[in-house]
Every structure is written in C-alpha cells, then in structure tokens.
JSON list of C-alpha atoms in Angstrom, two decimals:
[
{"chain": "A", "resi": 28, "resn": "UNK", "atom": "CA", "xyz": [-72.26, 23.42, 61.02]},
{"chain": "A", "resi": 29, "resn": "UNK", "atom": "CA", "xyz": [-74.19, 21.30, 58.10]},
{"chain": "A", "resi": 30, "resn": "UNK", "atom": "CA", "xyz": [-77.13, 23.58, 59.25]},
{"chain": "A", "resi": 31, "resn": "UNK", "atom": "CA", "xyz": [-75.85, 26.92, 59.11]},
{"chain": "A", "resi": 32, "resn": "UNK", "atom": "CA", "xyz": [-74.18, 25.56, 55.70]},
{"chain": "A", "resi": 33, "resn": "UNK", "atom": "CA", "xyz": [-77.90, 24.08, 54.40]},
{"chain": "A", "resi": 34, "resn": "UNK", "atom": "CA", "xyz": [-79.66, 26.81, 55.09]},
{"chain": "A", "resi": 35, "resn": "UNK", "atom": "CA", "xyz": [-77.28, 29.45, 52.89]},
{"chain": "A", "resi": 36, "resn": "UNK", "atom": "CA", "xyz": [-77.70, 27.37, 50.66]},
{"chain": "A", "resi": 37, "resn": "UNK", "atom": "CA", "xyz": [-81.55, 27.21, 50.64]},
{"chain": "A", "resi": 38, "resn": "UNK", "atom": "CA", "xyz": [-81.18, 30.84, 50.84]},
{"chain": "A", "resi": 39, "resn": "UNK", "atom": "CA", "xyz": [-78.82, 31.21, 47.91]},
{"chain": "A", "resi": 40, "resn": "UNK", "atom": "CA", "xyz": [-81.10, 28.81, 46.16]},
{"chain": "A", "resi": 41, "resn": "UNK", "atom": "CA", "xyz": [-83.81, 30.92, 46.46]},
{"chain": "A", "resi": 42, "resn": "UNK", "atom": "CA", "xyz": [-82.00, 34.11, 45.94]},
{"chain": "A", "resi": 43, "resn": "UNK", "atom": "CA", "xyz": [-80.73, 32.94, 42.32]},
{"chain": "A", "resi": 44, "resn": "UNK", "atom": "CA", "xyz": [-83.14, 33.04, 39.75]},
{"chain": "A", "resi": 45, "resn": "UNK", "atom": "CA", "xyz": [-82.51, 31.07, 36.66]},
{"chain": "A", "resi": 46, "resn": "UNK", "atom": "CA", "xyz": [-82.96, 32.33, 33.68]},
{"chain": "A", "resi": 47, "resn": "UNK", "atom": "CA", "xyz": [-82.82, 30.14, 30.36]},
{"chain": "A", "resi": 48, "resn": "UNK", "atom": "CA", "xyz": [-83.85, 32.29, 27.05]},
{"chain": "A", "resi": 49, "resn": "UNK", "atom": "CA", "xyz": [-83.98, 35.76, 26.26]},
{"chain": "A", "resi": 50, "resn": "UNK", "atom": "CA", "xyz": [-88.29, 35.70, 26.26]},
{"chain": "A", "resi": 51, "resn": "UNK", "atom": "CA", "xyz": [-88.00, 35.12, 30.26]},
{"chain": "A", "resi": 52, "resn": "UNK", "atom": "CA", "xyz": [-84.99, 37.60, 30.12]},
{"chain": "A", "resi": 53, "resn": "UNK", "atom": "CA", "xyz": [-87.47, 40.08, 29.09]},
{"chain": "A", "resi": 54, "resn": "UNK", "atom": "CA", "xyz": [-90.14, 38.84, 31.38]},
{"chain": "A", "resi": 55, "resn": "UNK", "atom": "CA", "xyz": [-88.01, 39.39, 34.64]},
{"chain": "A", "resi": 56, "resn": "UNK", "atom": "CA", "xyz": [-86.87, 43.05, 33.32]},
{"chain": "A", "resi": 57, "resn": "UNK", "atom": "CA", "xyz": [-89.99, 44.18, 32.83]},
{"chain": "A", "resi": 58, "resn": "UNK", "atom": "CA", "xyz": [-91.60, 43.29, 36.88]},
{"chain": "A", "resi": 59, "resn": "UNK", "atom": "CA", "xyz": [-89.06, 45.44, 37.55]},
{"chain": "A", "resi": 60, "resn": "UNK", "atom": "CA", "xyz": [-90.15, 48.35, 35.82]},
{"chain": "A", "resi": 61, "resn": "UNK", "atom": "CA", "xyz": [-86.22, 47.83, 33.92]},
{"chain": "A", "resi": 62, "resn": "UNK", "atom": "CA", "xyz": [-87.43, 48.05, 30.19]},
{"chain": "A", "resi": 63, "resn": "UNK", "atom": "CA", "xyz": [-89.17, 51.16, 31.07]},
{"chain": "A", "resi": 64, "resn": "UNK", "atom": "CA", "xyz": [-85.65, 52.15, 32.22]},
{"chain": "A", "resi": 65, "resn": "UNK", "atom": "CA", "xyz": [-84.63, 51.35, 29.45]},
{"chain": "A", "resi": 66, "resn": "UNK", "atom": "CA", "xyz": [-87.21, 52.63, 27.30]},
{"chain": "A", "resi": 67, "resn": "UNK", "atom": "CA", "xyz": [-87.51, 56.08, 28.58]},
{"chain": "A", "resi": 68, "resn": "UNK", "atom": "CA", "xyz": [-83.77, 56.56, 28.44]},
{"chain": "A", "resi": 69, "resn": "UNK", "atom": "CA", "xyz": [-83.91, 55.79, 24.54]},
{"chain": "A", "resi": 70, "resn": "UNK", "atom": "CA", "xyz": [-86.97, 57.83, 23.80]},
{"chain": "A", "resi": 71, "resn": "UNK", "atom": "CA", "xyz": [-84.44, 60.58, 25.99]},
{"chain": "A", "resi": 72, "resn": "UNK", "atom": "CA", "xyz": [-81.50, 60.22, 23.78]},
{"chain": "A", "resi": 73, "resn": "UNK", "atom": "CA", "xyz": [-83.65, 60.57, 20.12]},
{"chain": "A", "resi": 74, "resn": "UNK", "atom": "CA", "xyz": [-85.35, 63.43, 21.82]},
{"chain": "A", "resi": 75, "resn": "UNK", "atom": "CA", "xyz": [-81.73, 65.34, 22.71]},
{"chain": "A", "resi": 76, "resn": "UNK", "atom": "CA", "xyz": [-80.67, 64.53, 19.46]},
{"chain": "A", "resi": 77, "resn": "UNK", "atom": "CA", "xyz": [-83.25, 65.97, 17.44]},
{"chain": "A", "resi": 78, "resn": "UNK", "atom": "CA", "xyz": [-83.41, 69.17, 19.58]},
{"chain": "A", "resi": 79, "resn": "UNK", "atom": "CA", "xyz": [-78.83, 69.05, 18.60]},
{"chain": "A", "resi": 80, "resn": "UNK", "atom": "CA", "xyz": [-80.02, 68.47, 14.99]},
{"chain": "A", "resi": 81, "resn": "UNK", "atom": "CA", "xyz": [-82.88, 71.17, 15.03]},
{"chain": "A", "resi": 82, "resn": "UNK", "atom": "CA", "xyz": [-79.87, 73.77, 16.93]},
{"chain": "A", "resi": 83, "resn": "UNK", "atom": "CA", "xyz": [-77.81, 72.81, 14.31]},
{"chain": "A", "resi": 84, "resn": "UNK", "atom": "CA", "xyz": [-80.24, 72.87, 11.22]},
{"chain": "A", "resi": 85, "resn": "UNK", "atom": "CA", "xyz": [-81.58, 76.62, 13.16]},
{"chain": "A", "resi": 86, "resn": "UNK", "atom": "CA", "xyz": [-77.49, 78.23, 13.17]},
{"chain": "A", "resi": 87, "resn": "UNK", "atom": "CA", "xyz": [-77.10, 77.53, 9.30]},
{"chain": "A", "resi": 88, "resn": "UNK", "atom": "CA", "xyz": [-79.50, 78.80, 8.35]},
{"chain": "A", "resi": 89, "resn": "UNK", "atom": "CA", "xyz": [-79.02, 82.02, 10.40]},
{"chain": "A", "resi": 90, "resn": "UNK", "atom": "CA", "xyz": [-75.68, 82.44, 9.10]},
{"chain": "A", "resi": 91, "resn": "UNK", "atom": "CA", "xyz": [-77.23, 81.65, 5.59]},
{"chain": "A", "resi": 92, "resn": "UNK", "atom": "CA", "xyz": [-79.46, 84.28, 5.96]},
{"chain": "A", "resi": 93, "resn": "UNK", "atom": "CA", "xyz": [-75.87, 86.81, 7.18]},
{"chain": "A", "resi": 94, "resn": "UNK", "atom": "CA", "xyz": [-74.70, 86.13, 3.39]},
{"chain": "A", "resi": 95, "resn": "UNK", "atom": "CA", "xyz": [-71.42, 85.76, 4.66]},
{"chain": "A", "resi": 96, "resn": "UNK", "atom": "CA", "xyz": [-68.98, 86.31, 1.40]},
{"chain": "A", "resi": 97, "resn": "UNK", "atom": "CA", "xyz": [-65.51, 85.89, 0.85]},
{"chain": "A", "resi": 98, "resn": "UNK", "atom": "CA", "xyz": [-64.01, 88.85, 2.66]},
{"chain": "A", "resi": 99, "resn": "UNK", "atom": "CA", "xyz": [-66.28, 87.96, 5.67]},
{"chain": "A", "resi": 100, "resn": "UNK", "atom": "CA", "xyz": [-64.45, 85.42, 6.05]},
{"chain": "A", "resi": 101, "resn": "UNK", "atom": "CA", "xyz": [-61.05, 86.57, 5.33]},
{"chain": "A", "resi": 102, "resn": "UNK", "atom": "CA", "xyz": [-61.73, 89.26, 8.64]},
{"chain": "A", "resi": 103, "resn": "UNK", "atom": "CA", "xyz": [-63.44, 85.66, 10.28]},
{"chain": "A", "resi": 104, "resn": "UNK", "atom": "CA", "xyz": [-60.19, 83.87, 9.63]},
{"chain": "A", "resi": 105, "resn": "UNK", "atom": "CA", "xyz": [-57.31, 86.73, 12.53]},
{"chain": "A", "resi": 106, "resn": "UNK", "atom": "CA", "xyz": [-60.32, 85.79, 14.98]},
{"chain": "A", "resi": 107, "resn": "UNK", "atom": "CA", "xyz": [-60.13, 82.08, 14.88]},
{"chain": "A", "resi": 108, "resn": "UNK", "atom": "CA", "xyz": [-56.59, 81.96, 14.71]},
{"chain": "A", "resi": 109, "resn": "UNK", "atom": "CA", "xyz": [-55.63, 84.57, 17.40]},
{"chain": "A", "resi": 110, "resn": "UNK", "atom": "CA", "xyz": [-58.21, 82.68, 19.57]},
{"chain": "A", "resi": 111, "resn": "UNK", "atom": "CA", "xyz": [-56.60, 79.36, 18.85]},
{"chain": "A", "resi": 112, "resn": "UNK", "atom": "CA", "xyz": [-53.55, 79.88, 19.43]},
{"chain": "A", "resi": 113, "resn": "UNK", "atom": "CA", "xyz": [-54.22, 82.01, 22.67]},
{"chain": "A", "resi": 114, "resn": "UNK", "atom": "CA", "xyz": [-56.31, 79.31, 24.20]},
{"chain": "A", "resi": 115, "resn": "UNK", "atom": "CA", "xyz": [-53.45, 76.89, 24.57]},
{"chain": "A", "resi": 116, "resn": "UNK", "atom": "CA", "xyz": [-51.28, 79.41, 25.49]},
{"chain": "A", "resi": 117, "resn": "UNK", "atom": "CA", "xyz": [-52.90, 80.89, 28.00]},
{"chain": "A", "resi": 118, "resn": "UNK", "atom": "CA", "xyz": [-54.39, 84.64, 29.88]},
{"chain": "A", "resi": 119, "resn": "UNK", "atom": "CA", "xyz": [-51.16, 84.43, 31.78]},
{"chain": "A", "resi": 120, "resn": "UNK", "atom": "CA", "xyz": [-48.80, 83.75, 29.28]},
{"chain": "A", "resi": 121, "resn": "UNK", "atom": "CA", "xyz": [-50.76, 85.95, 26.38]},
{"chain": "A", "resi": 122, "resn": "UNK", "atom": "CA", "xyz": [-51.10, 89.14, 28.42]},
{"chain": "A", "resi": 123, "resn": "UNK", "atom": "CA", "xyz": [-47.02, 88.63, 30.44]},
{"chain": "A", "resi": 124, "resn": "UNK", "atom": "CA", "xyz": [-45.89, 88.59, 26.04]},
{"chain": "A", "resi": 125, "resn": "UNK", "atom": "CA", "xyz": [-47.83, 91.79, 25.62]},
{"chain": "A", "resi": 126, "resn": "UNK", "atom": "CA", "xyz": [-46.18, 93.09, 28.24]},
{"chain": "A", "resi": 127, "resn": "UNK", "atom": "CA", "xyz": [-42.33, 91.93, 27.58]},
{"chain": "A", "resi": 128, "resn": "UNK", "atom": "CA", "xyz": [-43.30, 92.99, 24.03]},
{"chain": "A", "resi": 129, "resn": "UNK", "atom": "CA", "xyz": [-43.28, 96.73, 24.97]},
{"chain": "A", "resi": 130, "resn": "UNK", "atom": "CA", "xyz": [-40.88, 96.71, 28.12]},
{"chain": "A", "resi": 131, "resn": "UNK", "atom": "CA", "xyz": [-38.45, 94.89, 26.68]},
{"chain": "A", "resi": 132, "resn": "UNK", "atom": "CA", "xyz": [-39.34, 98.44, 23.64]},
{"chain": "A", "resi": 133, "resn": "UNK", "atom": "CA", "xyz": [-38.79, 101.18, 26.41]},
{"chain": "A", "resi": 134, "resn": "UNK", "atom": "CA", "xyz": [-36.40, 98.56, 28.18]},
{"chain": "A", "resi": 135, "resn": "UNK", "atom": "CA", "xyz": [-34.02, 99.05, 25.48]},
{"chain": "A", "resi": 136, "resn": "UNK", "atom": "CA", "xyz": [-34.73, 102.39, 24.28]},
{"chain": "A", "resi": 137, "resn": "UNK", "atom": "CA", "xyz": [-33.63, 103.55, 27.79]},
{"chain": "A", "resi": 138, "resn": "UNK", "atom": "CA", "xyz": [-30.23, 101.75, 27.81]},
{"chain": "A", "resi": 139, "resn": "UNK", "atom": "CA", "xyz": [-28.85, 102.70, 24.30]},
{"chain": "A", "resi": 140, "resn": "UNK", "atom": "CA", "xyz": [-29.07, 106.15, 25.48]},
{"chain": "A", "resi": 141, "resn": "UNK", "atom": "CA", "xyz": [-26.86, 105.12, 28.12]},
{"chain": "A", "resi": 142, "resn": "UNK", "atom": "CA", "xyz": [-24.53, 102.32, 26.74]},
{"chain": "A", "resi": 143, "resn": "UNK", "atom": "CA", "xyz": [-24.28, 104.31, 23.71]},
{"chain": "A", "resi": 144, "resn": "UNK", "atom": "CA", "xyz": [-21.66, 106.47, 24.45]},
{"chain": "A", "resi": 145, "resn": "UNK", "atom": "CA", "xyz": [-19.62, 104.08, 27.00]},
{"chain": "A", "resi": 146, "resn": "UNK", "atom": "CA", "xyz": [-19.50, 101.23, 24.25]},
{"chain": "A", "resi": 147, "resn": "UNK", "atom": "CA", "xyz": [-16.89, 101.49, 21.58]},
{"chain": "A", "resi": 148, "resn": "UNK", "atom": "CA", "xyz": [-18.00, 101.88, 18.23]},
{"chain": "A", "resi": 149, "resn": "UNK", "atom": "CA", "xyz": [-14.82, 99.35, 16.55]},
{"chain": "A", "resi": 150, "resn": "UNK", "atom": "CA", "xyz": [-15.02, 102.43, 13.38]},
{"chain": "A", "resi": 151, "resn": "UNK", "atom": "CA", "xyz": [-19.18, 101.60, 12.32]},
{"chain": "A", "resi": 152, "resn": "UNK", "atom": "CA", "xyz": [-20.99, 104.00, 11.48]},
{"chain": "A", "resi": 153, "resn": "UNK", "atom": "CA", "xyz": [-22.88, 105.93, 14.25]},
{"chain": "A", "resi": 154, "resn": "UNK", "atom": "CA", "xyz": [-26.31, 105.75, 13.43]},
{"chain": "A", "resi": 155, "resn": "UNK", "atom": "CA", "xyz": [-25.35, 102.26, 11.99]},
{"chain": "A", "resi": 156, "resn": "UNK", "atom": "CA", "xyz": [-23.58, 101.24, 15.15]},
{"chain": "A", "resi": 157, "resn": "UNK", "atom": "CA", "xyz": [-26.59, 102.69, 17.11]},
{"chain": "A", "resi": 158, "resn": "UNK", "atom": "CA", "xyz": [-29.38, 100.31, 15.50]},
{"chain": "A", "resi": 159, "resn": "UNK", "atom": "CA", "xyz": [-26.74, 97.63, 15.93]},
{"chain": "A", "resi": 160, "resn": "UNK", "atom": "CA", "xyz": [-27.37, 98.26, 19.92]},
{"chain": "A", "resi": 161, "resn": "UNK", "atom": "CA", "xyz": [-30.58, 98.33, 20.42]},
{"chain": "A", "resi": 162, "resn": "UNK", "atom": "CA", "xyz": [-31.24, 95.04, 18.36]},
{"chain": "A", "resi": 163, "resn": "UNK", "atom": "CA", "xyz": [-28.10, 93.44, 20.97]},
{"chain": "A", "resi": 164, "resn": "UNK", "atom": "CA", "xyz": [-30.29, 94.98, 23.89]},
{"chain": "A", "resi": 165, "resn": "UNK", "atom": "CA", "xyz": [-33.69, 94.20, 22.78]},
{"chain": "A", "resi": 166, "resn": "UNK", "atom": "CA", "xyz": [-32.25, 90.84, 21.46]},
{"chain": "A", "resi": 167, "resn": "UNK", "atom": "CA", "xyz": [-30.99, 89.95, 25.21]},
{"chain": "A", "resi": 168, "resn": "UNK", "atom": "CA", "xyz": [-33.69, 91.37, 26.92]},
{"chain": "A", "resi": 169, "resn": "UNK", "atom": "CA", "xyz": [-36.84, 89.54, 25.28]},
{"chain": "A", "resi": 170, "resn": "UNK", "atom": "CA", "xyz": [-35.08, 86.34, 25.58]},
{"chain": "A", "resi": 171, "resn": "UNK", "atom": "CA", "xyz": [-34.49, 87.11, 29.04]},
{"chain": "A", "resi": 172, "resn": "UNK", "atom": "CA", "xyz": [-37.58, 87.35, 29.59]},
{"chain": "A", "resi": 173, "resn": "UNK", "atom": "CA", "xyz": [-39.14, 84.81, 27.50]},
{"chain": "A", "resi": 174, "resn": "UNK", "atom": "CA", "xyz": [-37.93, 82.40, 29.77]},
{"chain": "A", "resi": 175, "resn": "UNK", "atom": "CA", "xyz": [-39.17, 84.30, 33.09]},
{"chain": "A", "resi": 176, "resn": "UNK", "atom": "CA", "xyz": [-41.95, 83.16, 30.79]},
{"chain": "A", "resi": 177, "resn": "UNK", "atom": "CA", "xyz": [-41.82, 79.86, 30.66]},
{"chain": "A", "resi": 178, "resn": "UNK", "atom": "CA", "xyz": [-41.24, 79.19, 34.01]},
{"chain": "A", "resi": 179, "resn": "UNK", "atom": "CA", "xyz": [-44.68, 81.60, 34.98]},
{"chain": "A", "resi": 180, "resn": "UNK", "atom": "CA", "xyz": [-46.83, 79.87, 32.98]},
{"chain": "A", "resi": 181, "resn": "UNK", "atom": "CA", "xyz": [-45.37, 76.11, 33.85]},
{"chain": "A", "resi": 182, "resn": "UNK", "atom": "CA", "xyz": [-46.45, 77.23, 37.95]},
{"chain": "A", "resi": 183, "resn": "UNK", "atom": "CA", "xyz": [-49.83, 78.45, 36.33]},
{"chain": "A", "resi": 184, "resn": "UNK", "atom": "CA", "xyz": [-50.51, 74.80, 34.72]},
{"chain": "A", "resi": 185, "resn": "UNK", "atom": "CA", "xyz": [-49.06, 73.36, 37.74]},
{"chain": "A", "resi": 186, "resn": "UNK", "atom": "CA", "xyz": [-51.40, 75.24, 40.22]},
{"chain": "A", "resi": 187, "resn": "UNK", "atom": "CA", "xyz": [-54.96, 73.98, 38.70]},
{"chain": "A", "resi": 188, "resn": "UNK", "atom": "CA", "xyz": [-55.97, 77.02, 37.12]},
{"chain": "A", "resi": 189, "resn": "UNK", "atom": "CA", "xyz": [-55.08, 75.82, 34.34]},
{"chain": "A", "resi": 190, "resn": "UNK", "atom": "CA", "xyz": [-58.64, 75.79, 31.97]},
{"chain": "A", "resi": 191, "resn": "UNK", "atom": "CA", "xyz": [-59.64, 78.79, 33.40]},
{"chain": "A", "resi": 192, "resn": "UNK", "atom": "CA", "xyz": [-56.25, 80.04, 32.25]},
{"chain": "A", "resi": 193, "resn": "UNK", "atom": "CA", "xyz": [-56.76, 78.98, 28.44]},
{"chain": "A", "resi": 194, "resn": "UNK", "atom": "CA", "xyz": [-60.66, 79.88, 28.39]},
{"chain": "A", "resi": 195, "resn": "UNK", "atom": "CA", "xyz": [-59.38, 83.62, 29.84]},
{"chain": "A", "resi": 196, "resn": "UNK", "atom": "CA", "xyz": [-56.79, 83.72, 26.83]},
{"chain": "A", "resi": 197, "resn": "UNK", "atom": "CA", "xyz": [-58.86, 82.56, 24.17]},
{"chain": "A", "resi": 198, "resn": "UNK", "atom": "CA", "xyz": [-60.35, 85.71, 25.21]},
{"chain": "A", "resi": 199, "resn": "UNK", "atom": "CA", "xyz": [-58.22, 87.48, 25.33]},
{"chain": "A", "resi": 200, "resn": "UNK", "atom": "CA", "xyz": [-56.53, 86.38, 22.30]},
{"chain": "A", "resi": 201, "resn": "UNK", "atom": "CA", "xyz": [-60.40, 87.32, 20.69]},
{"chain": "A", "resi": 202, "resn": "UNK", "atom": "CA", "xyz": [-60.00, 90.70, 21.39]},
{"chain": "A", "resi": 203, "resn": "UNK", "atom": "CA", "xyz": [-56.11, 91.32, 19.89]},
{"chain": "A", "resi": 204, "resn": "UNK", "atom": "CA", "xyz": [-57.73, 89.70, 17.05]},
{"chain": "A", "resi": 205, "resn": "UNK", "atom": "CA", "xyz": [-59.97, 92.16, 16.87]},
{"chain": "A", "resi": 206, "resn": "UNK", "atom": "CA", "xyz": [-57.95, 94.86, 16.78]},
{"chain": "A", "resi": 207, "resn": "UNK", "atom": "CA", "xyz": [-55.28, 93.74, 15.23]},
{"chain": "A", "resi": 208, "resn": "UNK", "atom": "CA", "xyz": [-58.18, 93.35, 12.14]},
{"chain": "A", "resi": 209, "resn": "UNK", "atom": "CA", "xyz": [-59.77, 96.86, 13.27]},
{"chain": "A", "resi": 210, "resn": "UNK", "atom": "CA", "xyz": [-55.85, 98.24, 12.32]},
{"chain": "A", "resi": 211, "resn": "UNK", "atom": "CA", "xyz": [-55.50, 96.21, 9.15]},
{"chain": "A", "resi": 212, "resn": "UNK", "atom": "CA", "xyz": [-59.03, 98.06, 8.32]},
{"chain": "A", "resi": 213, "resn": "UNK", "atom": "CA", "xyz": [-58.13, 101.30, 9.20]},
{"chain": "A", "resi": 214, "resn": "UNK", "atom": "CA", "xyz": [-54.84, 100.81, 7.27]},
{"chain": "A", "resi": 215, "resn": "UNK", "atom": "CA", "xyz": [-56.66, 100.03, 3.90]},
{"chain": "A", "resi": 216, "resn": "UNK", "atom": "CA", "xyz": [-56.15, 102.01, 1.20]},
{"chain": "A", "resi": 217, "resn": "UNK", "atom": "CA", "xyz": [-59.63, 103.86, -0.05]},
{"chain": "A", "resi": 218, "resn": "UNK", "atom": "CA", "xyz": [-60.40, 102.06, -3.16]},
{"chain": "A", "resi": 219, "resn": "UNK", "atom": "CA", "xyz": [-60.26, 98.42, -1.14]},
{"chain": "A", "resi": 220, "resn": "UNK", "atom": "CA", "xyz": [-62.28, 100.14, 1.32]},
{"chain": "A", "resi": 221, "resn": "UNK", "atom": "CA", "xyz": [-65.15, 101.00, -1.64]},
{"chain": "A", "resi": 222, "resn": "UNK", "atom": "CA", "xyz": [-64.55, 98.21, -3.22]},
{"chain": "A", "resi": 223, "resn": "UNK", "atom": "CA", "xyz": [-67.95, 95.69, -3.51]},
{"chain": "A", "resi": 224, "resn": "UNK", "atom": "CA", "xyz": [-66.63, 92.61, -1.43]},
{"chain": "A", "resi": 225, "resn": "UNK", "atom": "CA", "xyz": [-66.17, 95.09, 1.41]},
{"chain": "A", "resi": 226, "resn": "UNK", "atom": "CA", "xyz": [-69.57, 97.33, 0.72]},
{"chain": "A", "resi": 227, "resn": "UNK", "atom": "CA", "xyz": [-71.10, 93.84, 1.11]},
{"chain": "A", "resi": 228, "resn": "UNK", "atom": "CA", "xyz": [-69.73, 92.20, 3.67]},
{"chain": "A", "resi": 229, "resn": "UNK", "atom": "CA", "xyz": [-71.64, 92.19, 6.56]},
{"chain": "A", "resi": 230, "resn": "UNK", "atom": "CA", "xyz": [-68.81, 91.57, 8.99]},
{"chain": "A", "resi": 231, "resn": "UNK", "atom": "CA", "xyz": [-67.01, 94.29, 7.69]},
{"chain": "A", "resi": 232, "resn": "UNK", "atom": "CA", "xyz": [-70.10, 97.56, 8.82]},
{"chain": "A", "resi": 233, "resn": "UNK", "atom": "CA", "xyz": [-69.75, 95.72, 12.16]},
{"chain": "A", "resi": 234, "resn": "UNK", "atom": "CA", "xyz": [-65.67, 96.63, 12.43]},
{"chain": "A", "resi": 235, "resn": "UNK", "atom": "CA", "xyz": [-66.89, 99.94, 10.76]},
{"chain": "A", "resi": 236, "resn": "UNK", "atom": "CA", "xyz": [-68.23, 101.16, 14.30]},
{"chain": "A", "resi": 237, "resn": "UNK", "atom": "CA", "xyz": [-65.26, 99.90, 16.60]},
{"chain": "A", "resi": 238, "resn": "UNK", "atom": "CA", "xyz": [-62.29, 102.04, 14.49]},
{"chain": "A", "resi": 239, "resn": "UNK", "atom": "CA", "xyz": [-63.57, 105.79, 14.76]},
{"chain": "A", "resi": 240, "resn": "UNK", "atom": "CA", "xyz": [-63.00, 105.09, 18.52]},
{"chain": "A", "resi": 241, "resn": "UNK", "atom": "CA", "xyz": [-59.61, 102.72, 18.38]},
{"chain": "A", "resi": 242, "resn": "UNK", "atom": "CA", "xyz": [-58.14, 106.23, 15.87]},
{"chain": "A", "resi": 243, "resn": "UNK", "atom": "CA", "xyz": [-58.92, 108.19, 18.36]},
{"chain": "A", "resi": 244, "resn": "UNK", "atom": "CA", "xyz": [-58.03, 106.59, 21.38]},
{"chain": "A", "resi": 245, "resn": "UNK", "atom": "CA", "xyz": [-54.96, 106.70, 19.56]},
{"chain": "A", "resi": 246, "resn": "UNK", "atom": "CA", "xyz": [-54.47, 109.67, 19.03]},
{"chain": "A", "resi": 247, "resn": "UNK", "atom": "CA", "xyz": [-55.69, 110.74, 22.60]},
{"chain": "A", "resi": 248, "resn": "UNK", "atom": "CA", "xyz": [-52.77, 108.29, 23.24]},
{"chain": "A", "resi": 249, "resn": "UNK", "atom": "CA", "xyz": [-49.73, 109.98, 21.00]},
{"chain": "A", "resi": 250, "resn": "UNK", "atom": "CA", "xyz": [-51.12, 113.86, 21.88]},
{"chain": "A", "resi": 251, "resn": "UNK", "atom": "CA", "xyz": [-51.09, 113.65, 25.62]},
{"chain": "A", "resi": 252, "resn": "UNK", "atom": "CA", "xyz": [-48.46, 115.97, 26.22]},
{"chain": "A", "resi": 253, "resn": "UNK", "atom": "CA", "xyz": [-49.17, 115.05, 29.93]},
{"chain": "A", "resi": 254, "resn": "UNK", "atom": "CA", "xyz": [-47.25, 111.81, 30.02]},
{"chain": "A", "resi": 255, "resn": "UNK", "atom": "CA", "xyz": [-44.72, 111.36, 31.43]},
{"chain": "A", "resi": 256, "resn": "UNK", "atom": "CA", "xyz": [-43.07, 109.02, 29.39]},
{"chain": "A", "resi": 257, "resn": "UNK", "atom": "CA", "xyz": [-43.38, 111.78, 26.04]},
{"chain": "A", "resi": 258, "resn": "UNK", "atom": "CA", "xyz": [-42.13, 113.93, 28.60]},
{"chain": "A", "resi": 259, "resn": "UNK", "atom": "CA", "xyz": [-39.15, 111.90, 29.66]},
{"chain": "A", "resi": 260, "resn": "UNK", "atom": "CA", "xyz": [-38.06, 110.59, 26.75]},
{"chain": "A", "resi": 261, "resn": "UNK", "atom": "CA", "xyz": [-38.72, 111.30, 22.81]},
{"chain": "A", "resi": 262, "resn": "UNK", "atom": "CA", "xyz": [-37.81, 110.05, 19.95]},
{"chain": "A", "resi": 263, "resn": "UNK", "atom": "CA", "xyz": [-35.50, 112.35, 18.79]},
{"chain": "A", "resi": 264, "resn": "UNK", "atom": "CA", "xyz": [-33.12, 111.84, 21.04]},
{"chain": "A", "resi": 265, "resn": "UNK", "atom": "CA", "xyz": [-32.07, 108.41, 19.18]},
{"chain": "A", "resi": 266, "resn": "UNK", "atom": "CA", "xyz": [-30.11, 108.17, 16.23]},
{"chain": "A", "resi": 267, "resn": "UNK", "atom": "CA", "xyz": [-30.71, 104.85, 14.67]}
]
C-alpha cells in the first residue's frame, strides 16, 4: 500500500508542470503549438471582420447608387411592417387570419339573408336593421374564429415548427405588403403618380410592372360570370 502511494506521488510530481511566471507559460504554450492556434484564430477573426466591413460598405454604396428618395422610403415602410408583424404571428396565423376575414364576410352575408325575415325589427328602419344584423353576425363569427385561431397558433408553437412557421409568415407578410402597396399605387390620383417624387422613385418604377397584372387579375375575377359564388349570390339581394 505504501509503495503504491509513493509510486502515485512520483507520477503526479512528474506529470505536474510548474509554471512560475508568464514567460515560462508562454514558452510552454509555444512548444505545444497552442500559441500558433491562438494566432491563427486571431487572424481568422480579423479576416472575417474585414470581410464583413467590406460587404457592408459595398451594400451601402449600392444603396447610395440607387438614389432612394422619400417616396421610396414610404413604399418600403409598409413592406417592412407587414413582414415584421407577420414574422411574430407566423404563417399559419397569417393564412388562417386571411381566410377568417373572407369566411366571416361571406358567411355573415349568407346568414343575414336567412335571419333578416325571422327576427323582429322592433320598429327600426328596415335598411338600418339590416345593417345592424350584418354587423352583429360579422362580429360574432369573427370573434369565434379569432378564439379558434389562438388555439391553433399555440398548438403550432408547441409542435416544434415555430421557427419555420415564423419565417414563412415573414415571407407571407412581405407578399401581403407588396399587394397592399400596389393597390395603394393603383388608387392614387394621376397628379400624384406624375409627380417628380414618384417619377424619380426607383421602387415605384418596379411596382408599375406589377400593377397591370394585379388589375387584370381582379377584373377577371369580378367579370367571371361562371363563378359559383357570383351565380349563387348577388349583392343586390341585400338591402343595407
């Protein structure tokens, strides 16, 4: 037992390296190649930092070359806001929210035609009472749908696809923002469209390429006489 203890003590003394000062520590690290590793790592970090700095300067120069004006900033802002809020809401919530608005609108109109003749008007004007019924139906359906969407969103977050859902939501929000901007541009008066601010805008020039496609698509949807929705129901059936 004593020999085993003494042997272990000798091994520990042999393995232990005494480094009394910083100079000997540096010599020890240099002999074992550790300093080379530190130097290479420092040089790599410096190279990456220089590369990022160069890329940032290039991006700034590219943005400067685009000559973005105040109108460009106003056009970019809705796109950024739509993307930002959609990122936190997620793709599932964004898509279901859009479907909820469409479903609530048509469902309230359909139910209105059923309940309007069965509910007492309480002496209220028929047009006003019709509008009140539609508003109440719309709010009831929409609130119920929002509660259901909250439950679905929580289930998606707990499923482990939260990050993917947020990234897709950001892309979906950007698409909505693009459509929103194009619709606003389409409704602008001709005087504003012909102004120097929009004329010098880089983004507006690109947006003009999308507007004809969106307008033609909307016109084709409205004028589609074979649509089941338009055949089943027309807006003149409701007295607001």
